[in-house]
Short mmCIF file of C-alpha atoms in Angstrom, two decimals:
data_model
loop_
_atom_site.label_atom_id
_atom_site.label_comp_id
_atom_site.label_asym_id
_atom_site.label_seq_id
_atom_site.Cartn_x
_atom_site.Cartn_y
_atom_site.Cartn_z
CA ILE A 1 -11.76 5.70 0.67
CA TYR A 2 -13.08 2.78 2.75
CA ARG A 3 -14.71 1.47 -0.30
CA LEU A 4 -11.74 1.76 -2.32
CA ILE A 5 -9.59 -0.06 0.09
CA GLY A 6 -12.26 -2.75 0.56
CA LEU A 7 -12.18 -3.06 -3.22
CA ALA A 8 -8.33 -3.46 -3.23
CA TYR A 9 -8.14 -5.94 -0.37
CA ASN A 10 -10.73 -7.91 -2.34
CA LYS A 11 -8.74 -7.80 -5.41
CA ILE A 12 -5.72 -9.03 -3.66
CA TYR A 13 -7.50 -11.99 -2.03
CA TRP A 14 -8.70 -13.24 -5.20
CA ALA A 15 -5.62 -12.47 -7.27
CA THR A 16 -4.39 -14.92 -9.82
CA SER A 17 -2.29 -12.80 -11.92
CA ASP A 18 -0.05 -9.71 -12.05
CA ASP A 19 -2.98 -7.82 -13.60
CA ASP A 20 -4.89 -8.51 -10.41
CA TYR A 21 -1.96 -7.14 -8.15
CA ARG A 22 -1.81 -4.22 -10.55
CA THR A 23 -5.53 -3.50 -10.44
CA ALA A 24 -5.34 -3.48 -6.61
CA GLN A 25 -2.14 -1.13 -6.75
CA PHE A 26 -4.18 1.24 -8.89
CA ILE A 27 -6.97 1.18 -6.66
CA LEU A 28 -4.79 1.74 -3.41
CA GLU A 29 -3.01 4.51 -5.35
CA ASN A 30 -6.44 6.05 -5.98
CA ALA A 31 -7.26 5.91 -2.13
CA ALA A 32 -3.95 7.44 -1.16
CA GLU A 33 -4.62 10.47 -3.35
CA ARG A 34 -8.13 10.93 -1.86
CA ALA A 35 -6.60 10.66 1.36
CA THR A 36 -3.89 13.05 0.80
CA LYS A 37 -6.34 15.52 -1.16
CA PHE A 38 -8.62 15.46 2.08
CA ASN A 39 -5.69 15.72 4.61
CA LEU A 40 -6.58 12.20 5.79
CA ALA A 41 -3.36 10.47 4.95
CA SER A 42 -2.50 10.07 8.73
CA GLN A 43 -5.56 8.17 9.18
CA PHE A 44 -5.04 5.71 6.48
CA PRO A 45 -1.40 4.78 6.67
CA ASP A 46 -2.00 1.04 5.98
CA ILE A 47 -2.67 2.03 2.52
CA TYR A 48 1.15 2.67 2.07
CA PHE A 49 2.17 -0.54 4.01
CA ASP A 50 -0.26 -2.61 1.58
CA LEU A 51 1.44 -0.85 -1.61
CA GLY A 52 4.75 -1.88 -0.21
CA LEU A 53 3.41 -5.33 0.16
CA ILE A 54 2.17 -5.31 -3.62
CA ASN A 55 5.27 -3.58 -5.07
CA GLN A 56 7.49 -6.10 -2.98
CA ASN A 57 5.38 -9.11 -4.54
CA ARG A 58 5.72 -7.39 -7.90
CA GLY A 59 9.33 -7.11 -7.65
CA TYR A 60 9.32 -3.38 -7.69
CA LYS A 61 11.92 -2.85 -4.95
CA LYS A 62 12.24 1.08 -5.40
CA ASP A 63 8.44 1.50 -5.11
CA CYS A 64 8.28 -0.83 -2.37
CA GLU A 65 10.90 1.12 -0.40
CA GLN A 66 9.08 4.59 -1.21
CA SER A 67 5.75 3.13 0.00
CA LEU A 68 7.18 1.47 3.27
CA ASN A 69 9.11 4.66 3.87
CA LYS A 70 5.89 6.84 3.52
CA TYR A 71 4.11 4.52 5.91
CA LEU A 72 6.67 5.02 8.71
CA GLU A 73 6.49 8.72 7.80
CA ILE A 74 2.82 8.98 8.41
CA ALA A 75 2.81 6.16 11.43
CA PRO A 76 6.41 5.88 12.81
CA ASN A 77 4.95 3.96 15.66
CA GLY A 78 2.02 2.40 14.09
CA PRO A 79 0.89 -1.23 14.35
CA LEU A 80 2.93 -2.24 11.27
CA ALA A 81 6.16 -0.09 11.74
CA SER A 82 8.10 -2.89 12.87
CA LYS A 83 7.42 -4.96 9.93
CA ALA A 84 7.99 -2.27 7.60
CA LYS A 85 11.25 -1.59 9.01
CA THR A 86 12.20 -5.29 8.78
CA MET A 87 11.04 -5.11 5.06
CA LEU A 88 13.20 -2.22 4.42
CA LYS A 89 16.23 -4.01 5.97
CA LYS A 90 15.60 -6.83 3.85
CA LEU A 91 15.45 -4.81 0.54
CA ASN A 92 19.00 -3.26 1.11
#
């Protein structure tokens, strides 16, 4: 899971096109699936926050909202909770 997250962050950092963001999204979704499969989602809530950011940047409001809500479900008092709540307010 850590390796997938690292690959996604690298892809995001060097992104020059929507295809790069789509690839990073695919990688993070894969990491989220694995985390869920092995009951580790609570250890990796940032995956969902990052998916929210990617969806926001790609203009996918509904997907962004779902990802941020998932982050808040897993980590309601997490370090990015305040930012996630602010982002959600701006979406509505």
